[in-house]
XYZ file of C-alpha atoms in Angstrom:
704
model
C 12.662 11.051 33.842
C 12.329 12.175 30.198
C 9.282 10.939 28.284
C 10.332 7.575 26.761
C 7.854 7.957 23.881
C 9.671 11.127 22.794
C 13.076 10.971 21.097
C 15.965 12.098 23.298
C 16.972 14.930 20.973
C 13.402 16.281 20.973
C 13.331 16.085 24.780
C 16.635 17.945 24.837
C 15.332 20.632 22.466
C 12.187 21.260 24.547
C 14.244 21.510 27.754
C 16.924 23.790 26.295
C 16.915 27.570 26.676
C 16.138 29.667 23.558
C 19.734 30.924 23.369
C 21.013 27.323 23.577
C 18.764 26.337 20.702
C 19.934 29.291 18.652
C 23.567 28.226 19.047
C 22.883 24.665 17.880
C 22.388 23.695 14.258
C 20.236 20.716 15.242
C 17.984 21.571 18.168
C 15.744 24.023 16.303
C 15.310 21.914 13.145
C 11.593 21.307 12.813
C 10.575 24.295 14.973
C 9.032 27.480 13.588
C 9.706 30.305 16.086
C 7.148 32.614 14.441
C 4.226 30.237 14.986
C 5.835 28.244 17.841
C 4.855 25.041 16.082
C 6.833 21.824 15.721
C 6.890 19.457 12.758
C 7.476 15.972 14.179
C 7.493 12.388 12.886
C 5.012 10.081 14.622
C 4.647 6.287 14.634
C 1.148 5.301 15.658
C -1.193 2.345 15.831
C -4.934 2.167 15.346
C -7.103 4.557 13.317
C -5.652 7.818 12.001
C -8.887 9.611 12.919
C -7.658 10.085 16.500
C -4.402 11.819 15.556
C -5.732 15.348 15.009
C -7.090 17.993 17.321
C -7.236 21.750 17.876
C -4.130 23.410 16.369
C -2.848 19.938 15.376
C -2.294 19.286 11.664
C -1.722 15.708 10.472
C -0.343 14.347 7.200
C -0.883 10.556 7.381
C 1.768 8.477 5.624
C 1.902 4.859 4.592
C 2.703 2.194 7.185
C 1.057 3.963 10.209
C 3.475 6.903 10.161
C 2.524 10.576 10.073
C 3.997 14.075 9.976
C 2.294 16.083 12.719
C 2.441 19.853 13.241
C 1.520 20.988 16.753
C 2.417 23.570 19.449
C 5.432 22.789 21.596
C 3.244 23.006 24.709
C 1.099 20.122 23.397
C 3.859 17.598 22.633
C 3.972 16.054 26.112
C 0.194 15.592 26.245
C 0.163 14.272 22.676
C 2.678 11.541 23.528
C 0.334 10.249 26.255
C -2.330 9.326 23.667
C -2.698 5.559 23.602
C -2.196 5.185 19.844
C 1.091 7.157 19.810
C 4.073 4.794 19.850
C 6.982 7.215 19.354
C 7.668 10.852 18.415
C 10.827 11.971 16.635
C 12.018 15.428 15.593
C 13.102 16.048 11.994
C 16.768 16.290 11.067
C 18.492 18.403 8.464
C 19.535 16.562 5.296
C 22.726 17.162 3.333
C 23.262 16.316 -0.308
C 25.580 13.545 -1.440
C 26.994 12.931 -4.904
C 27.261 9.922 -7.226
C 30.263 8.498 -9.006
C 30.173 7.906 -12.740
C 27.925 5.135 -14.040
C 30.846 3.390 -15.667
C 32.208 2.549 -12.219
C 29.024 0.609 -11.534
C 29.301 -1.523 -14.726
C 25.987 -0.189 -16.035
C 26.974 -0.145 -19.706
C 27.118 -3.960 -20.122
C 23.694 -4.207 -18.488
C 22.243 -1.717 -20.965
C 23.940 -3.124 -24.048
C 23.509 -6.850 -23.504
C 21.262 -9.187 -25.480
C 18.350 -8.378 -23.210
C 19.551 -4.913 -22.350
C 17.739 -3.121 -19.550
C 16.563 0.379 -20.412
C 13.996 1.199 -17.738
C 11.035 0.972 -20.122
C 7.788 0.395 -18.253
C 9.076 1.506 -14.851
C 9.008 4.738 -12.874
C 12.103 6.478 -11.552
C 11.365 8.825 -8.687
C 13.678 11.227 -6.871
C 13.262 13.254 -3.720
C 15.890 15.926 -4.064
C 16.569 19.605 -4.828
C 14.213 19.581 -7.809
C 14.881 19.309 -11.522
C 15.460 21.539 -14.524
C 12.497 20.230 -16.496
C 13.656 22.146 -19.594
C 16.795 19.961 -19.770
C 16.772 17.905 -23.018
C 17.580 14.649 -21.161
C 14.140 14.707 -19.532
C 12.208 15.273 -22.764
C 10.983 12.902 -25.457
C 11.878 13.108 -29.145
C 8.774 15.232 -29.808
C 9.834 17.713 -27.123
C 7.237 16.619 -24.546
C 8.299 15.928 -20.975
C 9.083 12.510 -19.497
C 8.025 13.821 -16.076
C 4.536 12.528 -15.206
C 4.256 14.393 -11.901
C 6.336 17.104 -10.216
C 5.628 18.084 -6.615
C 7.508 21.215 -5.564
C 7.194 21.481 -1.781
C 8.642 25.002 -1.793
C 5.987 26.590 -4.062
C 2.813 27.319 -2.148
C -0.523 27.018 -3.845
C -1.898 23.637 -4.917
C -0.553 20.669 -2.921
C -1.356 17.077 -3.899
C -4.404 15.491 -2.321
C -3.852 14.512 1.348
C -0.813 16.808 1.674
C -0.681 20.393 2.958
C 2.302 22.108 1.349
C 3.733 22.911 -2.061
C 2.261 22.615 -5.545
C 1.772 19.569 -7.777
C 2.329 19.907 -11.530
C 1.049 17.362 -14.046
C 2.668 16.220 -17.283
C 0.105 18.285 -19.202
C 1.039 21.457 -17.327
C 4.763 20.856 -17.828
C 4.225 20.205 -21.551
C 2.320 23.481 -21.814
C 5.199 25.293 -20.093
C 7.720 23.709 -22.473
C 5.664 24.815 -25.470
C 5.683 28.431 -24.234
C 9.470 28.620 -24.008
C 11.632 29.230 -20.960
C 10.587 32.803 -20.151
C 6.820 32.267 -20.161
C 7.027 28.566 -19.313
C 8.820 29.097 -16.012
C 6.092 31.518 -15.023
C 3.486 28.812 -15.599
C 5.512 26.101 -13.810
C 7.832 28.077 -11.483
C 9.794 25.097 -10.232
C 13.539 24.992 -10.588
C 16.681 23.347 -9.263
C 18.882 26.102 -7.881
C 21.663 23.830 -6.616
C 21.656 21.544 -9.665
C 21.978 18.479 -7.447
C 18.595 16.957 -8.261
C 19.075 17.518 -11.984
C 22.477 15.820 -11.886
C 21.173 12.868 -9.863
C 18.152 12.357 -12.129
C 20.402 12.630 -15.176
C 22.617 9.818 -13.871
C 19.601 7.711 -12.931
C 17.373 8.254 -15.960
C 18.619 10.908 -18.431
C 18.111 9.843 -22.068
C 21.257 11.584 -23.301
C 19.530 13.930 -25.837
C 21.757 16.792 -24.735
C 24.894 14.789 -25.649
C 23.578 12.786 -28.623
C 23.274 9.698 -26.443
C 26.831 9.788 -25.068
C 25.931 10.645 -21.474
C 22.636 8.876 -21.042
C 21.624 7.593 -17.623
C 20.886 4.129 -16.294
C 17.106 3.795 -16.856
C 17.018 6.130 -19.842
C 13.593 5.009 -21.155
C 11.759 5.209 -17.853
C 8.981 7.616 -16.848
C 9.849 10.158 -14.185
C 8.360 11.384 -10.909
C 10.033 14.263 -9.087
C 9.654 15.684 -5.597
C 11.508 18.887 -4.805
C 12.012 19.196 -1.091
C 12.033 22.504 0.599
C 10.113 24.427 3.172
C 10.190 28.212 3.095
C 9.826 28.314 6.874
C 13.475 27.425 7.332
C 16.864 27.674 5.649
C 17.921 26.013 2.411
C 18.407 22.512 3.763
C 15.376 20.200 3.710
C 14.238 18.025 6.617
C 13.431 14.379 7.190
C 9.706 15.172 7.449
C 9.710 16.511 3.890
C 11.675 13.458 2.746
C 9.113 11.076 4.260
C 6.203 12.930 2.650
C 8.048 12.846 -0.681
C 8.623 9.083 -0.504
C 4.998 8.592 0.532
C 3.779 10.634 -2.444
C 5.938 8.738 -4.960
C 4.788 5.310 -3.800
C 1.134 6.344 -3.850
C 1.558 7.645 -7.400
C 3.217 4.394 -8.490
C 0.413 2.308 -6.978
C -2.174 4.525 -8.678
C -0.374 4.159 -12.035
C 0.103 0.409 -11.449
C 3.816 0.573 -12.278
C 6.968 -0.501 -10.445
C 9.083 2.343 -9.081
C 12.686 2.933 -8.100
C 13.152 5.843 -5.678
C 16.553 7.472 -5.328
C 17.646 9.298 -2.167
C 21.014 11.006 -2.514
C 21.385 12.842 0.745
C 21.642 12.161 4.449
C 23.277 13.249 7.689
C 25.593 11.957 10.366
C 23.005 12.106 13.128
C 21.919 9.060 15.079
C 23.124 5.633 16.060
C 23.380 4.292 12.459
C 21.674 1.100 13.595
C 18.619 1.705 11.442
C 16.222 2.149 14.359
C 15.035 5.751 13.859
C 11.454 6.383 12.725
C 12.727 7.591 9.350
C 14.735 4.408 8.770
C 11.927 2.169 9.979
C 9.498 4.042 7.736
C 11.691 3.483 4.671
C 11.945 -0.226 5.530
C 8.150 -0.421 5.870
C 7.149 1.321 2.632
C 9.871 -0.378 0.600
C 7.815 -3.555 0.968
C 4.673 -1.912 -0.492
C 3.754 -2.365 -4.123
C 6.662 -2.978 -6.486
C 9.066 -0.551 -4.852
C 12.851 -0.295 -4.663
C 14.468 2.475 -2.612
C 18.113 3.376 -3.292
C 20.153 5.503 -0.926
C 23.628 6.981 -1.153
C 26.361 5.598 1.073
C 27.692 9.023 1.972
C 30.624 11.243 1.158
C 32.597 10.575 4.333
C 34.730 7.705 3.063
C 37.395 6.996 5.665
C 36.962 10.290 7.464
C 36.973 9.829 11.262
C 33.420 10.998 11.938
C 32.633 8.140 14.303
C 34.349 6.311 17.113
C 33.180 3.182 18.902
C 34.232 0.611 21.431
C 33.456 -0.966 24.772
C 33.697 1.152 27.919
C 34.754 -0.633 31.099
C 34.076 0.511 34.628
C 37.093 2.181 36.178
C 38.898 2.699 32.876
C 39.177 5.952 30.920
C 39.052 6.088 27.139
C 40.332 9.205 25.339
C 38.810 10.234 22.011
C 40.314 13.175 20.114
C 38.038 15.803 18.601
C 39.355 18.147 15.926
C 37.634 21.553 16.060
C 38.327 24.131 13.386
C 39.234 27.691 14.317
C 36.023 29.186 12.952
C 33.520 26.432 13.780
C 30.395 28.200 15.123
C 29.023 25.114 16.900
C 30.123 21.708 18.112
C 27.702 18.766 18.256
C 28.751 15.603 20.034
C 26.363 12.653 20.223
C 26.816 9.660 22.518
C 25.004 6.448 21.634
C 25.118 3.308 23.745
C 23.884 -0.254 23.712
C 22.420 -0.952 27.116
C 20.280 -3.405 29.065
C 17.861 -2.784 31.907
C 19.348 -3.334 35.325
C 17.756 -6.442 36.738
C 17.851 -5.937 40.460
C 21.401 -5.920 41.789
C 22.970 -2.972 43.547
C 26.530 -1.776 43.115
C 28.971 -3.879 45.104
C 26.450 -6.680 45.779
C 27.596 -10.147 44.788
C 24.099 -11.654 44.714
C 21.021 -11.608 42.482
C 17.512 -12.108 43.818
C 16.192 -15.414 42.445
C 12.663 -14.092 41.925
C 13.527 -10.754 40.363
C 11.082 -11.500 37.530
C 8.318 -12.392 40.006
C 8.072 -9.650 42.628
C 10.092 -7.200 44.693
C 10.047 -9.078 48.002
C 13.385 -9.744 49.684
C 14.311 -13.443 49.846
C 16.723 -15.427 51.916
C 17.625 -17.710 49.060
C 19.939 -15.996 46.625
C 21.795 -16.895 43.468
C 25.404 -15.800 43.467
C 27.298 -14.556 40.478
C 29.616 -17.529 40.897
C 26.619 -19.824 40.519
C 25.622 -17.911 37.423
C 29.085 -18.602 35.995
C 28.539 -22.324 36.597
C 25.123 -22.236 34.899
C 26.471 -20.364 31.888
C 29.418 -22.771 31.664
C 27.068 -25.754 31.665
C 24.977 -24.081 28.969
C 27.862 -24.701 26.567
C 27.675 -28.418 27.387
C 23.879 -28.633 27.192
C 23.690 -26.406 24.139
C 20.836 -24.467 25.732
C 20.780 -21.867 28.490
C 17.251 -22.925 29.415
C 18.286 -26.556 29.822
C 21.192 -25.461 31.997
C 18.881 -23.452 34.287
C 16.544 -26.443 34.560
C 19.429 -28.727 35.533
C 20.394 -26.388 38.416
C 16.865 -25.394 39.444
C 16.746 -27.412 42.665
C 20.344 -26.691 43.623
C 20.026 -22.922 43.433
C 16.334 -22.470 44.277
C 15.323 -21.294 40.781
C 11.554 -21.082 40.501
C 9.105 -20.148 37.739
C 11.490 -20.802 34.877
C 8.820 -19.653 32.399
C 9.390 -16.056 33.516
C 13.003 -16.328 32.357
C 12.163 -18.224 29.152
C 8.586 -17.372 28.198
C 6.856 -19.310 25.487
C 5.840 -17.334 22.414
C 2.210 -16.269 22.459
C 0.105 -15.134 19.530
C -1.416 -11.704 19.840
C -4.482 -12.453 17.751
C -6.493 -15.552 18.540
C -7.766 -16.956 16.301
C -5.393 -16.040 13.426
C -6.728 -13.274 11.220
C -7.306 -14.038 7.555
C -5.163 -12.090 5.098
C -7.747 -11.574 2.383
C -8.946 -9.260 -0.317
C -11.730 -6.775 0.366
C -14.798 -9.023 0.237
C -17.525 -6.417 0.688
C -18.405 -6.838 -2.979
C -19.055 -10.568 -2.452
C -21.997 -9.989 -0.125
C -23.293 -7.326 -2.542
C -23.282 -9.821 -5.423
C -24.682 -12.769 -3.457
C -27.395 -10.630 -1.908
C -28.433 -8.977 -5.184
C -28.877 -12.008 -7.457
C -32.304 -13.612 -7.705
C -32.447 -17.105 -6.161
C -34.807 -19.684 -7.697
C -35.697 -23.140 -6.253
C -34.886 -24.926 -9.534
C -31.417 -26.045 -10.538
C -32.049 -25.538 -14.279
C -32.658 -22.002 -15.508
C -34.811 -21.732 -18.630
C -35.595 -18.509 -20.456
C -37.797 -17.963 -23.522
C -38.166 -14.668 -25.368
C -40.187 -13.606 -28.363
C -38.084 -11.254 -30.471
C -40.540 -8.693 -31.851
C -37.923 -6.077 -32.641
C -37.577 -7.153 -36.296
C -39.483 -5.452 -39.162
C -41.359 -8.711 -39.888
C -43.127 -8.339 -36.560
C -44.481 -4.839 -37.250
C -48.233 -4.189 -37.746
C -48.996 -3.764 -41.432
C -51.270 -1.712 -43.651
C -53.950 -3.555 -45.768
C -54.520 -3.065 -49.526
C -57.960 -4.131 -50.809
C -57.891 -7.415 -52.666
C -54.457 -8.475 -51.366
C -53.639 -11.373 -49.050
C -53.038 -10.299 -45.466
C -49.527 -11.303 -44.261
C -48.977 -13.088 -40.971
C -46.742 -11.693 -38.267
C -43.389 -13.459 -38.094
C -41.052 -13.412 -35.093
C -38.548 -15.808 -33.529
C -38.544 -17.496 -30.144
C -35.213 -17.364 -28.329
C -34.658 -20.181 -25.840
C -31.799 -20.960 -23.418
C -31.301 -23.543 -20.694
C -28.521 -23.357 -18.092
C -27.692 -26.568 -16.189
C -26.117 -26.739 -12.697
C -22.605 -27.610 -11.589
C -21.028 -28.509 -8.236
C -18.709 -25.975 -6.588
C -16.672 -27.179 -3.635
C -13.742 -26.575 -1.313
C -11.940 -29.391 0.487
C -9.626 -29.132 3.491
C -8.001 -31.420 6.036
C -6.568 -31.143 9.540
C -4.244 -33.540 11.286
C -6.004 -34.945 14.328
C -2.990 -34.019 16.455
C -3.397 -30.360 15.498
C -7.102 -30.400 16.338
C -6.242 -31.645 19.831
C -3.091 -29.568 20.418
C -4.443 -26.172 19.342
C -6.326 -25.070 22.446
C -6.250 -21.259 22.315
C -8.966 -21.085 19.620
C -11.532 -23.320 17.911
C -9.440 -24.440 14.938
C -12.290 -26.444 13.343
C -14.729 -23.502 13.393
C -11.938 -21.255 12.133
C -11.208 -23.583 9.200
C -14.889 -23.856 8.273
C -15.151 -20.056 8.294
C -12.250 -19.843 5.831
C -13.890 -22.408 3.569
C -17.181 -20.509 3.484
C -15.431 -17.185 2.738
C -13.585 -18.681 -0.218
C -16.640 -20.548 -1.547
C -18.783 -17.399 -1.591
C -16.009 -15.378 -3.254
C -15.556 -18.006 -5.956
C -19.279 -18.061 -6.813
C -19.453 -14.241 -6.875
C -16.367 -14.110 -9.106
C -17.874 -16.729 -11.460
C -21.097 -14.685 -11.745
C -19.372 -11.429 -12.699
C -16.228 -12.333 -14.651
C -15.726 -16.117 -14.551
C -13.195 -17.882 -12.379
C -10.220 -16.939 -14.564
C -8.861 -20.481 -14.895
C -7.868 -21.920 -18.257
C -10.492 -23.928 -20.138
C -8.238 -26.981 -19.849
C -8.108 -26.758 -16.038
C -9.856 -29.553 -14.145
C -10.812 -27.032 -11.455
C -12.559 -24.574 -13.787
C -16.178 -23.586 -13.122
C -17.695 -24.149 -16.547
C -19.032 -20.932 -18.055
C -22.001 -22.767 -19.561
C -23.161 -23.648 -16.015
C -22.546 -20.314 -14.314
C -22.585 -17.791 -17.132
C -20.341 -14.768 -16.432
C -22.049 -11.459 -17.026
C -18.909 -10.048 -18.664
C -18.845 -12.601 -21.510
C -22.507 -13.575 -21.873
C -24.132 -13.695 -25.317
C -24.752 -10.349 -27.024
C -28.498 -10.875 -26.542
C -27.905 -10.437 -22.807
C -24.722 -8.348 -22.420
C -24.140 -5.200 -24.459
C -20.533 -4.730 -25.633
C -19.466 -1.105 -25.222
C -15.971 -0.113 -26.306
C -14.337 2.824 -24.522
C -12.143 4.256 -27.272
C -9.087 6.377 -26.426
C -5.937 7.523 -28.184
C -2.668 5.667 -27.711
C -1.231 8.528 -25.605
C -4.375 8.970 -23.509
C -3.923 10.019 -19.885
C -5.801 8.597 -16.912
C -8.057 11.653 -17.081
C -8.800 10.990 -20.749
C -9.684 7.382 -20.007
C -11.936 8.316 -17.076
C -13.825 10.868 -19.177
C -14.236 8.330 -21.993
C -15.515 5.738 -19.513
C -18.250 8.041 -18.211
C -19.322 9.134 -21.716
C -19.445 5.550 -22.993
C -21.506 4.402 -20.009
C -24.057 7.169 -20.526
C -24.321 6.412 -24.270
C -24.737 2.674 -23.696
C -27.655 3.198 -21.310
C -30.032 3.834 -24.235
C -29.748 0.149 -25.190
C -30.166 -1.125 -21.633
C -33.363 -3.165 -21.118
C -32.703 -4.450 -17.615
C -34.652 -3.811 -14.443
C -34.484 -0.517 -12.608
C -31.287 1.462 -12.039
C -28.250 -0.857 -12.342
C -24.978 -1.036 -10.372
C -21.509 -0.358 -11.794
C -18.932 -3.013 -10.800
C -15.385 -1.796 -11.462
C -11.862 -1.597 -10.032
C -10.493 0.810 -7.456
C -8.146 2.294 -10.066
C -10.924 3.241 -12.486
C -13.019 4.732 -9.687
C -9.999 6.714 -8.458
C -9.340 8.091 -11.958
C -12.930 9.344 -12.100
C -12.742 10.901 -8.629
C -9.567 12.793 -9.591
C -11.095 14.521 -12.611
C -10.872 18.310 -12.384
C -12.393 21.265 -14.154
C -10.331 24.017 -15.800
C -10.007 25.762 -12.435
C -8.485 22.719 -10.779
C -11.606 21.847 -8.795
C -12.633 18.210 -8.522
C -15.697 17.370 -10.610
C -16.926 14.664 -8.268
C -16.634 14.788 -4.488
C -17.509 11.153 -3.814
C -18.570 7.815 -5.305
C -22.231 8.808 -5.379
C -21.570 11.790 -7.642
C -19.604 9.615 -10.081
C -22.489 7.099 -10.026
C -25.014 9.833 -10.807
C -22.907 11.019 -13.746
C -22.824 7.461 -15.135
C -26.590 6.956 -14.607
C -26.129 4.036 -12.179
C -27.424 3.528 -8.652
C -24.036 2.935 -7.024
C -20.457 1.874 -7.679
C -18.954 -1.292 -6.200
C -15.207 -1.979 -6.477
C -14.138 -5.573 -7.146
C -10.451 -6.393 -6.385
C -10.446 -9.610 -8.454
C -11.397 -7.570 -11.527
C -7.890 -5.976 -11.575
C -5.971 -6.947 -14.721
C -8.885 -8.868 -16.277
C -9.275 -8.722 -20.055
C -12.656 -8.289 -21.737
C -14.074 -10.589 -24.438
C -12.514 -8.395 -27.163
C -9.029 -8.518 -25.603
C -8.936 -5.013 -24.123
C -8.666 -4.123 -20.437
C -11.964 -4.704 -18.648
C -13.186 -1.406 -17.166
C -16.349 -2.647 -15.501
C -19.845 -4.099 -15.740
C -23.158 -2.262 -15.468
C -25.903 -4.644 -14.356
C -28.862 -5.016 -12.022
C -28.160 -8.454 -10.543
C -31.857 -8.903 -9.850
C -31.887 -9.886 -13.544
C -29.380 -12.662 -12.815
C -30.846 -15.948 -11.578
C -29.002 -18.445 -9.425
C -30.869 -21.727 -9.572
C -30.403 -24.509 -7.032
C -32.473 -27.301 -5.584
C -33.499 -27.028 -1.942
C -33.135 -23.266 -2.029
C -29.449 -23.312 -2.821
C -28.325 -25.081 0.329
C -24.603 -25.053 1.147
C -23.622 -28.394 2.672
C -20.699 -29.133 4.980
C -19.409 -32.711 5.290
C -16.684 -34.085 7.520
C -14.985 -37.460 7.677
C -12.216 -39.041 9.726
C -9.456 -40.922 7.906
C -8.204 -43.553 10.363
C -5.280 -44.549 8.133
C -3.737 -41.049 8.130
C -5.237 -39.780 11.399
C -6.774 -36.818 9.584
C -10.084 -35.011 9.875
C -11.313 -34.034 6.388
C -13.906 -31.370 5.555
C -15.880 -30.636 2.401
C -18.142 -27.679 1.677
C -20.127 -27.665 -1.543
C -23.190 -26.381 -3.326
C -24.795 -27.302 -6.637
C -26.198 -24.435 -8.666
C -26.501 -22.723 -12.036
C -26.454 -19.047 -12.922
C -27.448 -16.883 -15.871
C -28.891 -13.560 -16.928
C -32.577 -13.995 -17.737
C -33.334 -10.680 -19.422
C -32.085 -9.566 -22.820
C -29.810 -6.514 -22.881
C -29.716 -6.411 -19.089
C -25.954 -5.802 -18.718
C -23.321 -3.525 -20.241
C -19.657 -4.537 -20.493
C -17.207 -1.615 -20.709
C -13.894 -2.494 -22.337
C -10.932 -0.252 -23.129
C -10.108 0.156 -26.813
C -6.761 1.881 -27.355
C -6.160 3.210 -30.858
C -3.042 1.959 -32.615
C -0.278 4.433 -32.779
């Protein structure tokens, strides 16, 4: 029996003779005869670390999919791995075309009161490439609208985590445009030889500069991302593996840039069942739900052409289907797809079904006839339920163990897993702050930095002046932070597959700790008018504390600054601000994943990454380590700019609470509503206790 974890066409290809493969246009797609390696699509579960091996190359994709390159002799053994769910061979893709935009009623959408232009979004295509010199893909100043271009057919410098092609940045494309076509195409040697990708992108997002605005596209003010498919190992048509990698790349770029994206796919093939159950189709469904992503596909060029036939085949009857074969057709591919069910234990010609077919394979004297089954199904219409009908006839027909026929749904993860943000930073914050056994935090400082406090020279006969300095005092009072939940008593009793009370209390403690940690770093984010707000005079956020305690450091960039420019400015500003830092020891940098990623992606003039890991970025910024904080995403600083991060040693931050900061859990039963109620709370204060012990980095974009 063929391996059920391997697609039927891939099984057929591996079992076919070389001459049979050579005659087919489909069987060899994905196979490189020179290296005897296959490119295949894999759906897996578990960690990606177990996907590789000797002579096995893996490109992990979003959604637990991967493109795997491996020897043909290893495919069978690879499918046996526990984490491999299914293996599918790539298919050849064929280009499709679009109709005019007028037919889609785009013009009224663009020209209405709130006309949609595509500003602020990304348009991505995976196609035959693009003519980046075309005026429709350039701004008024001549610079490109293309932020990234990945040409899979040009070997040299693939994007991170991918193994083929070359990635070109906006800066590189702009440099090529400035050089002119002859020299520019040497610098960025990516083109669109068929013109299909250029035409598609023009319809989707061209700004109409080549036609004075007459023939502009749909999202004509959008930014562009382009993937040119193509693999020099095979003929001119791309494959589904390259398509999946292209989609994966575009979505990752959009997430990194924090922008919504529309991805256009204007090609396809006639292979498969067209039920949407291939790995490619499932992959597109999966990643379309990630980020702010819309994926658009063409409906095909076939129209009413008779490419497909369908129907119901009946035993003993012959159905004739006509196939038209041209005189010079080199090959003929016929695919048969069926909807089928597993045979449940009756042999041909037998009028009986074993009643315990779902239980075991033993032969029984009691049998259920097909006539009886007709009666049961007929009664199901009256009962409105097939299960109820079976139960009504259970004694009459000897039906046992009805739960095998109609199993109850069971959860796979008991208790339910929490869908939560990364909370590693919470334990870092709560473990780093200094805990005091007093609920009120008082700090007193003598400011001897002023000139009046300097030692003075004496002139004979003159009155000696006294030293003058000011005392700076601050008191921070406590507040109560709580979380309240309830459970219906019936649920407490009925839920038996896990401890629902312990599970609920765990959730309450997770959320309480996160809220306190958030309040310490950036405040709780609620409006001042909110009844639920944690008052910032009780737990003082580091980000907005008084200038005596938190140093304001603007990170100034130009209006057209790239992510690289911003990352470089961030590092420089952090290093400069350190001279004013008076806190304890070597501080920590709390920031977002996006800002850390921008720093990690910085390259030198040779294209080599400046920093290999987080530790090297930390060393460059003169901090002990970098901690990413998901709740810091999108937060504004005190001056109104985007908050980049906070540099602080939280040992200089005191959390004061009576009784050592005890967290109390209370529960109470409400007899009127039959509910069990739970309350978790703590009473504490929080504040920096050292002057100039924190640095707030805030983006300052120049007007322009």
